[in-house]
């Protein structure tokens, strides 16, 4: 933005060096590493100051807001268990005025900078492109969320506000990056690399869930339960959802890049991490995704590349068999609570029945977002803004927004499917699987109505729509400079 008025700054050695970093794959992994360290070591404020520096430099000196996309995707997964107010009623770092004040200031500065960049794009660059392809679907879905509970006794400001934040999480970054990123410079493999980096951070956070004192003590005492697995920003089901959304990314690179077998190895590690989340829903979804990815990788590669990937899959099966035999007892103890619960619905039948009763009571606009009373999943603090939800996308839509919300969602979903299948090249199919991961894991969970996954969803849809295709094994690297 500043370089528009002071073009000589483009040649400044320091600015060029920072831009080279921000437009490199190393930056993806740096942001993901900060995300993981923030979560594991309660370094939120340090991380947010660094995020502010990255975002501020990108907004002021970079050609577009592409370097802000990793920040948008990773920000939600930075909160630590130690600073979760629901788990630490005695107070957290954010309970201290000086820390909370810094957090608010950082968010405010980033918001002001983004608004300034939007104004610059509109009024200075005259960046007035056509409306994005998903505009109608998001508009209808947003209107349905805002009207959820209309003409019922439960329609109030709180449910309207929740609906507004919900649609903003799902679509805000989609619209922001649609207009502020020079998409012609990037390839779908770049976004596969980004989600591979996020997946690496999620692997670290997944392992971190097992290394907390309460989990280690429970495991040693033989009282371990998967309910102890918590990152601070989410429980094991939430972690499983994000891990599932990252799973197709390394397999995409395995299909597109030379020596793709190395990325295939990474994908298998991610699948193992997904299993370690012990989220039944995510594991089942992950199995489907893994099998589809394996078929696509084999079909989309040829010659030595295909043989290398087949060797990896064969080695993964052998390694799995050896571990299952050699470590049967230890693995059994670790997954004991998961095995014991089996196919028990964990109260979902009751909550679905309750949701459908509420739908039939108010079938047109539903009863809003705060009437899920059959059973409250999780340990939401009393008076929490985040309401208990129905743990199924479709029951949630019908109960909270009636047939209006359900129809709007179906229209939006048709648009997203068309977006992926309109140009079904390799990269677009794999990123479509990242989106599918959220949809699948939301069939018996409430991931689609959590704010965090929506941020990744919005960025993925923007990339799928705007980025051009690529020929396998010819996917270019990220641009190394920004004007």
Short mmCIF file of C-alpha atoms in Angstrom, two decimals:
data_model
loop_
_atom_site.label_atom_id
_atom_site.label_comp_id
_atom_site.label_asym_id
_atom_site.label_seq_id
_atom_site.Cartn_x
_atom_site.Cartn_y
_atom_site.Cartn_z
CA UNK A 1 0.00 0.00 0.00
CA UNK A 2 2.72 2.47 1.00
CA UNK A 3 4.84 1.42 -1.96
CA UNK A 4 2.05 2.65 -4.24
CA UNK A 5 2.90 6.22 -3.23
CA UNK A 6 6.61 5.61 -2.59
CA UNK A 7 7.71 3.18 -5.33
CA UNK A 8 11.38 3.52 -4.42
CA UNK A 9 10.68 1.46 -1.29
CA UNK A 10 10.18 -1.56 -3.52
CA UNK A 11 13.94 -1.64 -4.05
CA UNK A 12 14.82 -1.25 -0.37
CA UNK A 13 16.96 -4.25 0.59
CA UNK A 14 15.21 -4.82 3.93
CA UNK A 15 11.69 -4.67 2.46
CA UNK A 16 12.68 -6.97 -0.39
CA UNK A 17 14.18 -9.47 2.05
CA UNK A 18 11.07 -9.53 4.24
CA UNK A 19 8.86 -9.92 1.19
CA UNK A 20 10.93 -12.85 -0.05
CA UNK A 21 10.33 -14.56 3.29
CA UNK A 22 6.61 -13.75 3.39
CA UNK A 23 6.14 -15.19 -0.09
CA UNK A 24 8.07 -18.40 0.58
CA UNK A 25 7.07 -21.82 1.85
CA UNK A 26 9.30 -21.22 4.89
CA UNK A 27 6.84 -18.58 6.04
CA UNK A 28 3.99 -21.12 6.08
CA UNK A 29 5.95 -23.38 8.40
CA UNK A 30 7.09 -20.45 10.55
CA UNK A 31 3.48 -19.38 11.16
CA UNK A 32 2.43 -22.99 11.86
CA UNK A 33 5.36 -23.36 14.27
CA UNK A 34 4.30 -20.18 16.09
CA UNK A 35 0.78 -21.58 16.29
CA UNK A 36 2.02 -24.81 17.87
CA UNK A 37 4.43 -23.09 20.28
CA UNK A 38 1.71 -20.68 21.38
CA UNK A 39 -0.60 -23.60 22.11
CA UNK A 40 1.97 -25.84 23.78
CA UNK A 41 3.83 -23.24 25.84
CA UNK A 42 1.15 -20.57 26.43
CA UNK A 43 2.95 -18.01 24.30
CA UNK A 44 -0.19 -16.38 22.94
CA UNK A 45 0.73 -12.74 23.42
CA UNK A 46 4.22 -13.18 21.96
CA UNK A 47 2.68 -14.99 19.00
CA UNK A 48 0.02 -12.33 18.47
CA UNK A 49 2.60 -9.55 18.45
CA UNK A 50 4.51 -11.45 15.76
CA UNK A 51 1.26 -12.02 13.86
CA UNK A 52 0.65 -8.28 14.04
CA UNK A 53 4.11 -7.60 12.60
CA UNK A 54 3.53 -10.05 9.74
CA UNK A 55 0.04 -8.74 9.01
CA UNK A 56 1.07 -5.09 9.33
CA UNK A 57 4.03 -5.47 6.99
CA UNK A 58 1.93 -7.37 4.45
CA UNK A 59 -0.85 -4.79 4.48
CA UNK A 60 1.50 -1.82 4.24
CA UNK A 61 4.34 -3.07 2.02
CA UNK A 62 3.31 -6.25 0.17
CA UNK A 63 1.62 -6.30 -3.22
CA UNK A 64 -1.35 -8.28 -1.91
CA UNK A 65 -2.65 -9.89 1.27
CA UNK A 66 -1.54 -13.41 0.45
CA UNK A 67 0.83 -13.48 3.48
CA UNK A 68 -2.20 -12.87 5.73
CA UNK A 69 -3.84 -16.15 4.69
CA UNK A 70 -1.61 -18.36 6.91
CA UNK A 71 -2.33 -16.02 9.84
CA UNK A 72 -6.07 -16.28 9.20
CA UNK A 73 -5.90 -20.07 9.09
CA UNK A 74 -3.68 -20.57 12.14
CA UNK A 75 -4.92 -17.90 14.53
CA UNK A 76 -7.73 -19.97 16.03
CA UNK A 77 -5.46 -22.88 17.03
CA UNK A 78 -3.07 -20.74 19.09
CA UNK A 79 -4.95 -20.72 22.40
CA UNK A 80 -3.41 -22.95 25.08
CA UNK A 81 -4.97 -25.22 27.66
CA UNK A 82 -3.46 -23.11 30.44
CA UNK A 83 -5.27 -20.01 29.19
CA UNK A 84 -8.67 -21.60 28.57
CA UNK A 85 -11.07 -19.75 30.91
CA UNK A 86 -13.51 -22.69 31.00
CA UNK A 87 -10.78 -25.01 32.35
CA UNK A 88 -9.09 -22.45 34.61
CA UNK A 89 -11.80 -20.80 36.64
CA UNK A 90 -9.16 -19.28 38.90
CA UNK A 91 -7.97 -17.08 36.08
CA UNK A 92 -5.66 -17.14 33.06
CA UNK A 93 -3.10 -14.82 31.54
CA UNK A 94 -5.96 -13.06 29.75
CA UNK A 95 -7.57 -12.35 33.11
CA UNK A 96 -4.78 -9.88 33.75
CA UNK A 97 -5.74 -6.41 32.47
CA UNK A 98 -2.31 -5.70 30.96
CA UNK A 99 -2.39 -8.94 28.92
CA UNK A 100 -6.00 -8.65 27.87
CA UNK A 101 -5.40 -5.02 26.93
CA UNK A 102 -2.55 -6.02 24.64
CA UNK A 103 -4.76 -8.69 23.04
CA UNK A 104 -7.55 -6.18 22.36
CA UNK A 105 -5.05 -3.62 21.03
CA UNK A 106 -3.51 -6.16 18.63
CA UNK A 107 -6.93 -7.18 17.27
CA UNK A 108 -7.96 -3.53 16.92
CA UNK A 109 -4.78 -2.53 15.05
CA UNK A 110 -5.08 -5.46 12.64
CA UNK A 111 -8.75 -4.62 12.02
CA UNK A 112 -7.95 -0.97 11.30
CA UNK A 113 -5.11 -1.92 8.96
CA UNK A 114 -7.35 -4.35 7.06
CA UNK A 115 -10.06 -1.72 6.69
CA UNK A 116 -7.45 0.72 5.41
CA UNK A 117 -6.24 -1.85 2.87
CA UNK A 118 -9.80 -2.52 1.72
CA UNK A 119 -10.33 1.23 1.22
CA UNK A 120 -7.06 1.40 -0.71
CA UNK A 121 -8.10 -1.44 -3.01
CA UNK A 122 -11.51 0.13 -3.67
CA UNK A 123 -10.74 3.82 -3.96
CA UNK A 124 -7.08 3.94 -5.06
CA UNK A 125 -6.50 0.79 -7.07
CA UNK A 126 -10.11 0.79 -8.27
CA UNK A 127 -10.20 -2.95 -7.61
CA UNK A 128 -13.84 -3.57 -8.46
CA UNK A 129 -14.06 -7.11 -9.77
CA UNK A 130 -17.23 -9.07 -10.38
CA UNK A 131 -18.99 -10.68 -7.45
CA UNK A 132 -17.52 -13.99 -6.28
CA UNK A 133 -19.24 -17.17 -7.44
CA UNK A 134 -20.45 -18.06 -3.94
CA UNK A 135 -21.95 -14.65 -3.15
CA UNK A 136 -25.59 -15.67 -3.53
CA UNK A 137 -25.19 -18.81 -1.43
CA UNK A 138 -23.40 -17.02 1.38
CA UNK A 139 -25.93 -14.16 1.28
CA UNK A 140 -28.86 -16.55 1.58
CA UNK A 141 -27.18 -18.57 4.31
CA UNK A 142 -26.28 -15.40 6.20
CA UNK A 143 -29.83 -14.09 5.96
CA UNK A 144 -31.15 -17.44 7.19
CA UNK A 145 -28.78 -17.35 10.18
CA UNK A 146 -29.87 -13.82 11.07
CA UNK A 147 -33.54 -14.82 10.79
CA UNK A 148 -33.07 -18.03 12.78
CA UNK A 149 -35.82 -18.06 15.39
CA UNK A 150 -37.84 -15.26 13.79
CA UNK A 151 -41.52 -15.27 14.83
CA UNK A 152 -40.72 -17.56 17.77
CA UNK A 153 -40.50 -16.54 21.45
CA UNK A 154 -36.72 -17.15 21.28
CA UNK A 155 -35.81 -14.54 18.68
CA UNK A 156 -33.52 -12.09 20.44
CA UNK A 157 -30.37 -10.09 19.95
CA UNK A 158 -28.09 -12.85 21.22
CA UNK A 159 -29.16 -15.37 18.61
CA UNK A 160 -28.94 -12.71 15.87
CA UNK A 161 -25.40 -11.84 16.99
CA UNK A 162 -24.35 -15.49 17.03
CA UNK A 163 -25.76 -15.97 13.52
CA UNK A 164 -23.89 -12.89 12.31
CA UNK A 165 -20.56 -14.06 13.75
CA UNK A 166 -21.18 -17.55 12.39
CA UNK A 167 -21.65 -16.39 8.78
CA UNK A 168 -18.75 -13.94 9.16
CA UNK A 169 -16.47 -16.82 10.19
CA UNK A 170 -17.61 -18.92 7.21
CA UNK A 171 -17.37 -16.23 4.56
CA UNK A 172 -15.43 -13.20 5.81
CA UNK A 173 -11.99 -14.28 4.65
CA UNK A 174 -13.46 -15.68 1.43
CA UNK A 175 -14.58 -12.20 0.39
CA UNK A 176 -11.56 -10.39 1.86
CA UNK A 177 -8.97 -12.48 0.06
CA UNK A 178 -11.02 -12.75 -3.13
CA UNK A 179 -10.48 -9.01 -3.68
CA UNK A 180 -7.10 -8.43 -2.02
CA UNK A 181 -4.95 -11.27 -3.37
CA UNK A 182 -3.39 -11.32 -6.83
CA UNK A 183 -4.46 -14.89 -7.49
CA UNK A 184 -2.74 -15.18 -10.87
CA UNK A 185 0.59 -15.45 -9.05
CA UNK A 186 -0.24 -18.65 -7.18
CA UNK A 187 -1.03 -22.30 -7.79
CA UNK A 188 -3.17 -24.77 -5.92
CA UNK A 189 0.00 -26.57 -4.85
CA UNK A 190 0.86 -23.46 -2.83
CA UNK A 191 -2.30 -23.93 -0.79
CA UNK A 192 -1.60 -27.64 -0.44
CA UNK A 193 1.78 -26.64 0.99
CA UNK A 194 0.08 -24.19 3.37
CA UNK A 195 -2.27 -26.85 4.72
CA UNK A 196 0.63 -29.29 4.94
CA UNK A 197 2.37 -26.73 7.17
CA UNK A 198 -0.76 -26.30 9.28
CA UNK A 199 -0.98 -30.08 9.54
CA UNK A 200 2.59 -30.20 10.88
CA UNK A 201 1.60 -27.77 13.61
CA UNK A 202 -1.50 -29.83 14.37
CA UNK A 203 0.61 -32.99 14.71
CA UNK A 204 2.67 -31.17 17.35
CA UNK A 205 -0.48 -30.04 19.16
CA UNK A 206 -1.94 -33.56 19.00
CA UNK A 207 1.17 -35.01 20.61
CA UNK A 208 1.09 -32.17 23.11
CA UNK A 209 -2.37 -33.26 24.29
CA UNK A 210 -0.80 -36.49 25.54
CA UNK A 211 2.10 -34.80 27.33
CA UNK A 212 0.11 -32.73 29.81
CA UNK A 213 0.52 -33.74 33.49
CA UNK A 214 -3.09 -34.89 33.96
CA UNK A 215 -2.99 -37.13 30.88
CA UNK A 216 0.40 -38.64 31.78
CA UNK A 217 -0.71 -39.31 35.34
CA UNK A 218 -3.97 -40.90 34.20
CA UNK A 219 -2.14 -43.13 31.72
CA UNK A 220 0.35 -44.30 34.36
CA UNK A 221 -2.49 -45.02 36.80
CA UNK A 222 -4.53 -46.91 34.22
CA UNK A 223 -7.36 -44.36 34.36
CA UNK A 224 -6.79 -42.62 31.03
CA UNK A 225 -9.91 -41.48 29.19
CA UNK A 226 -9.92 -39.72 25.82
CA UNK A 227 -12.01 -36.95 27.40
CA UNK A 228 -8.77 -35.70 28.98
CA UNK A 229 -7.41 -34.82 25.53
CA UNK A 230 -7.77 -31.07 25.18
CA UNK A 231 -5.67 -28.37 23.52
CA UNK A 232 -7.30 -25.31 25.07
CA UNK A 233 -8.96 -24.11 21.88
CA UNK A 234 -10.78 -27.42 21.46
CA UNK A 235 -11.28 -30.98 22.63
CA UNK A 236 -10.22 -34.10 20.73
CA UNK A 237 -13.18 -33.84 18.31
CA UNK A 238 -12.20 -30.29 17.36
CA UNK A 239 -8.56 -31.28 16.86
CA UNK A 240 -9.66 -34.25 14.78
CA UNK A 241 -11.67 -31.97 12.49
CA UNK A 242 -8.73 -29.66 11.73
CA UNK A 243 -6.40 -32.63 11.33
CA UNK A 244 -8.85 -34.15 8.83
CA UNK A 245 -8.99 -30.87 6.89
CA UNK A 246 -5.18 -30.95 6.58
CA UNK A 247 -4.95 -34.64 5.67
CA UNK A 248 -5.46 -34.35 1.87
CA UNK A 249 -2.83 -31.57 1.51
CA UNK A 250 0.40 -33.65 1.55
CA UNK A 251 -1.22 -36.22 -0.72
CA UNK A 252 -1.96 -33.38 -3.15
CA UNK A 253 1.76 -32.58 -3.22
CA UNK A 254 2.52 -36.28 -3.62
CA UNK A 255 0.45 -36.21 -6.81
CA UNK A 256 1.78 -32.89 -8.12
CA UNK A 257 5.45 -32.74 -7.17
CA UNK A 258 8.52 -34.70 -8.18
CA UNK A 259 9.66 -37.17 -5.52
CA UNK A 260 6.11 -37.06 -4.25
CA UNK A 261 6.69 -40.17 -2.16
CA UNK A 262 8.22 -37.92 0.51
CA UNK A 263 4.96 -35.98 0.81
CA UNK A 264 3.12 -39.30 0.83
CA UNK A 265 5.09 -40.25 3.92
CA UNK A 266 4.00 -37.00 5.54
CA UNK A 267 0.38 -37.77 4.69
CA UNK A 268 0.64 -41.14 6.40
CA UNK A 269 2.05 -39.47 9.50
CA UNK A 270 -0.91 -37.07 9.44
CA UNK A 271 -3.32 -39.99 9.27
CA UNK A 272 -1.62 -41.52 12.31
CA UNK A 273 -1.98 -38.19 14.13
CA UNK A 274 -5.65 -38.13 13.15
CA UNK A 275 -6.12 -41.54 14.74
CA UNK A 276 -4.33 -40.27 17.87
CA UNK A 277 -6.98 -37.58 18.31
CA UNK A 278 -9.32 -40.47 19.22
CA UNK A 279 -12.25 -38.69 17.62
CA UNK A 280 -14.43 -41.47 16.21
CA UNK A 281 -16.10 -39.13 13.78
CA UNK A 282 -12.81 -37.74 12.49
CA UNK A 283 -11.20 -41.18 12.25
CA UNK A 284 -14.06 -42.56 10.15
CA UNK A 285 -14.00 -39.46 7.95
CA UNK A 286 -10.21 -39.70 7.77
CA UNK A 287 -10.37 -43.29 6.57
CA UNK A 288 -12.64 -42.25 3.71
CA UNK A 289 -10.39 -39.30 2.86
CA UNK A 290 -7.24 -41.41 3.08
CA UNK A 291 -8.59 -44.04 0.70
CA UNK A 292 -9.78 -41.44 -1.81
CA UNK A 293 -6.43 -39.64 -1.60
CA UNK A 294 -4.53 -42.92 -2.10
CA UNK A 295 -6.53 -43.71 -5.23
CA UNK A 296 -6.05 -40.20 -6.61
CA UNK A 297 -2.30 -40.25 -5.92
CA UNK A 298 -1.87 -43.57 -7.72
CA UNK A 299 -4.09 -42.53 -10.64
CA UNK A 300 -2.54 -39.08 -11.05
CA UNK A 301 1.09 -40.24 -11.01
CA UNK A 302 3.01 -42.31 -13.53
CA UNK A 303 6.19 -44.32 -13.86
CA UNK A 304 8.74 -44.00 -11.08
CA UNK A 305 6.55 -41.53 -9.18
CA UNK A 306 3.69 -44.03 -9.03
CA UNK A 307 6.03 -46.84 -7.94
CA UNK A 308 7.47 -44.67 -5.18
CA UNK A 309 3.99 -43.89 -3.85
CA UNK A 310 2.96 -47.55 -3.99
CA UNK A 311 6.07 -48.46 -1.98
CA UNK A 312 5.08 -45.91 0.68
CA UNK A 313 1.57 -47.33 0.97
CA UNK A 314 2.97 -50.86 1.22
CA UNK A 315 5.49 -49.80 3.86
CA UNK A 316 2.74 -48.06 5.84
CA UNK A 317 0.69 -51.25 5.95
CA UNK A 318 3.69 -53.30 7.09
CA UNK A 319 4.62 -50.74 9.75
CA UNK A 320 1.03 -50.70 11.00
CA UNK A 321 0.98 -54.49 11.31
CA UNK A 322 4.33 -54.58 13.16
CA UNK A 323 3.28 -51.87 15.62
CA UNK A 324 -0.07 -53.55 16.24
CA UNK A 325 1.71 -56.81 17.15
CA UNK A 326 4.75 -55.46 19.00
CA UNK A 327 2.90 -52.77 20.98
CA UNK A 328 -0.52 -54.37 21.31
CA UNK A 329 -0.83 -53.88 25.08
CA UNK A 330 0.38 -50.27 25.17
CA UNK A 331 -1.77 -49.30 22.20
CA UNK A 332 -4.71 -51.10 23.76
CA UNK A 333 -4.32 -49.15 27.01
CA UNK A 334 -4.11 -45.87 25.10
CA UNK A 335 -7.26 -46.48 23.07
CA UNK A 336 -9.16 -48.38 25.74
CA UNK A 337 -11.82 -45.69 26.28
CA UNK A 338 -12.30 -45.33 22.52
CA UNK A 339 -12.77 -49.08 22.11
CA UNK A 340 -15.13 -49.30 25.08
CA UNK A 341 -17.45 -46.61 23.77
CA UNK A 342 -17.63 -48.44 20.43
CA UNK A 343 -20.69 -47.38 18.46
CA UNK A 344 -22.47 -45.82 21.41
CA UNK A 345 -24.08 -42.60 20.19
CA UNK A 346 -23.01 -40.74 23.35
CA UNK A 347 -26.44 -39.17 23.76
CA UNK A 348 -26.82 -38.01 20.17
CA UNK A 349 -30.10 -39.81 19.54
CA UNK A 350 -31.69 -37.86 22.38
CA UNK A 351 -30.33 -34.55 21.15
CA UNK A 352 -31.40 -35.24 17.55
CA UNK A 353 -34.92 -36.10 18.67
CA UNK A 354 -35.02 -32.90 20.69
CA UNK A 355 -33.83 -30.92 17.67
CA UNK A 356 -36.48 -32.37 15.40
CA UNK A 357 -39.21 -31.65 17.96
CA UNK A 358 -38.07 -28.07 18.07
CA UNK A 359 -38.05 -27.94 14.26
CA UNK A 360 -41.64 -29.18 14.06
CA UNK A 361 -42.63 -26.57 16.62
CA UNK A 362 -41.20 -23.75 14.44
CA UNK A 363 -40.66 -25.27 10.97
CA UNK A 364 -40.17 -22.12 8.89
CA UNK A 365 -37.51 -20.09 10.73
CA UNK A 366 -36.64 -22.47 13.57
CA UNK A 367 -36.11 -21.32 17.13
CA UNK A 368 -32.67 -19.71 17.04
CA UNK A 369 -29.30 -20.89 18.25
CA UNK A 370 -29.86 -21.13 22.01
CA UNK A 371 -32.58 -23.72 22.46
CA UNK A 372 -30.56 -26.95 22.34
CA UNK A 373 -31.59 -28.22 25.78
CA UNK A 374 -31.65 -32.04 25.47
CA UNK A 375 -28.06 -32.45 26.60
CA UNK A 376 -25.15 -30.04 26.73
CA UNK A 377 -22.07 -31.58 25.17
CA UNK A 378 -18.79 -30.48 26.68
CA UNK A 379 -18.24 -28.16 29.62
CA UNK A 380 -19.39 -24.76 28.41
CA UNK A 381 -19.29 -22.21 31.23
CA UNK A 382 -22.62 -20.88 32.44
CA UNK A 383 -23.70 -17.90 30.36
CA UNK A 384 -21.29 -18.82 27.56
CA UNK A 385 -21.85 -16.97 24.30
CA UNK A 386 -21.11 -20.24 22.48
CA UNK A 387 -24.37 -22.23 22.79
CA UNK A 388 -24.74 -26.00 23.14
CA UNK A 389 -25.45 -27.35 19.67
CA UNK A 390 -27.08 -30.37 18.07
CA UNK A 391 -23.92 -32.11 16.83
CA UNK A 392 -25.28 -32.54 13.32
CA UNK A 393 -25.27 -29.90 10.60
CA UNK A 394 -28.71 -30.77 9.28
CA UNK A 395 -30.50 -31.08 12.61
CA UNK A 396 -28.86 -27.80 13.65
CA UNK A 397 -30.05 -26.04 10.50
CA UNK A 398 -33.61 -27.32 10.84
CA UNK A 399 -33.92 -26.63 14.56
CA UNK A 400 -32.17 -23.25 14.57
CA UNK A 401 -33.21 -21.86 11.19
CA UNK A 402 -36.04 -24.07 9.92
CA UNK A 403 -36.60 -24.97 6.28
CA UNK A 404 -35.30 -21.52 5.29
CA UNK A 405 -31.84 -22.21 6.71
CA UNK A 406 -31.83 -25.78 5.39
CA UNK A 407 -32.73 -24.63 1.87
CA UNK A 408 -30.11 -21.85 1.98
CA UNK A 409 -27.45 -24.35 3.08
CA UNK A 410 -28.40 -26.76 0.28
CA UNK A 411 -28.09 -23.94 -2.26
CA UNK A 412 -24.69 -22.97 -0.85
CA UNK A 413 -23.56 -26.58 -0.90
CA UNK A 414 -24.59 -27.02 -4.54
CA UNK A 415 -22.56 -23.92 -5.40
CA UNK A 416 -19.46 -25.24 -3.63
CA UNK A 417 -19.74 -28.63 -5.35
CA UNK A 418 -20.02 -26.92 -8.74
CA UNK A 419 -17.00 -24.80 -7.84
CA UNK A 420 -14.85 -27.88 -7.27
CA UNK A 421 -16.16 -29.91 -10.21
CA UNK A 422 -16.23 -27.08 -12.76
CA UNK A 423 -12.49 -27.50 -13.38
CA UNK A 424 -11.67 -30.84 -11.72
CA UNK A 425 -7.88 -30.71 -12.01
CA UNK A 426 -5.67 -32.48 -9.49
CA UNK A 427 -5.08 -29.63 -7.06
CA UNK A 428 -8.71 -28.54 -7.04
CA UNK A 429 -9.90 -32.08 -6.27
CA UNK A 430 -7.55 -32.41 -3.30
CA UNK A 431 -8.45 -29.00 -1.87
CA UNK A 432 -12.08 -30.00 -2.39
CA UNK A 433 -11.34 -32.99 -0.16
CA UNK A 434 -10.08 -30.58 2.52
CA UNK A 435 -13.49 -28.90 2.36
CA UNK A 436 -15.21 -32.28 2.33
CA UNK A 437 -13.40 -33.13 5.58
CA UNK A 438 -15.30 -30.36 7.36
CA UNK A 439 -18.59 -31.50 5.85
CA UNK A 440 -18.03 -35.15 6.81
CA UNK A 441 -16.88 -34.44 10.35
CA UNK A 442 -19.94 -32.24 10.85
CA UNK A 443 -22.46 -35.01 10.17
CA UNK A 444 -22.34 -36.19 13.80
CA UNK A 445 -20.60 -33.18 15.30
CA UNK A 446 -20.96 -29.40 15.38
CA UNK A 447 -17.75 -28.45 13.54
CA UNK A 448 -19.58 -26.47 10.86
CA UNK A 449 -21.01 -24.31 13.64
CA UNK A 450 -17.68 -23.77 15.38
CA UNK A 451 -15.94 -20.56 14.38
CA UNK A 452 -12.41 -21.93 13.85
CA UNK A 453 -13.00 -24.45 11.02
CA UNK A 454 -15.01 -21.81 9.18
CA UNK A 455 -11.90 -19.64 8.84
CA UNK A 456 -10.02 -22.42 7.03
CA UNK A 457 -13.15 -23.22 5.01
CA UNK A 458 -13.36 -19.63 3.73
CA UNK A 459 -9.70 -19.55 2.66
CA UNK A 460 -9.98 -22.91 0.91
CA UNK A 461 -13.04 -21.82 -1.08
CA UNK A 462 -11.32 -18.61 -2.17
CA UNK A 463 -8.33 -20.59 -3.43
CA UNK A 464 -10.47 -23.19 -5.20
CA UNK A 465 -12.38 -20.46 -7.00
CA UNK A 466 -9.57 -18.08 -7.93
CA UNK A 467 -6.42 -20.15 -8.51
CA UNK A 468 -5.72 -21.65 -11.93
CA UNK A 469 -4.97 -25.30 -12.53
CA UNK A 470 -1.63 -27.00 -12.94
CA UNK A 471 -0.08 -29.96 -14.65
CA UNK A 472 1.11 -32.72 -12.31
CA UNK A 473 4.83 -32.44 -11.40
CA UNK A 474 5.00 -29.00 -12.99
CA UNK A 475 3.50 -27.00 -10.14
CA UNK A 476 5.63 -23.88 -9.72
CA UNK A 477 7.00 -22.57 -6.46
CA UNK A 478 5.64 -19.55 -4.67
CA UNK A 479 6.72 -16.19 -6.09
CA UNK A 480 9.90 -15.03 -4.43
CA UNK A 481 9.30 -11.31 -4.49
CA UNK A 482 6.40 -8.92 -4.10
CA UNK A 483 6.25 -5.56 -5.75
#
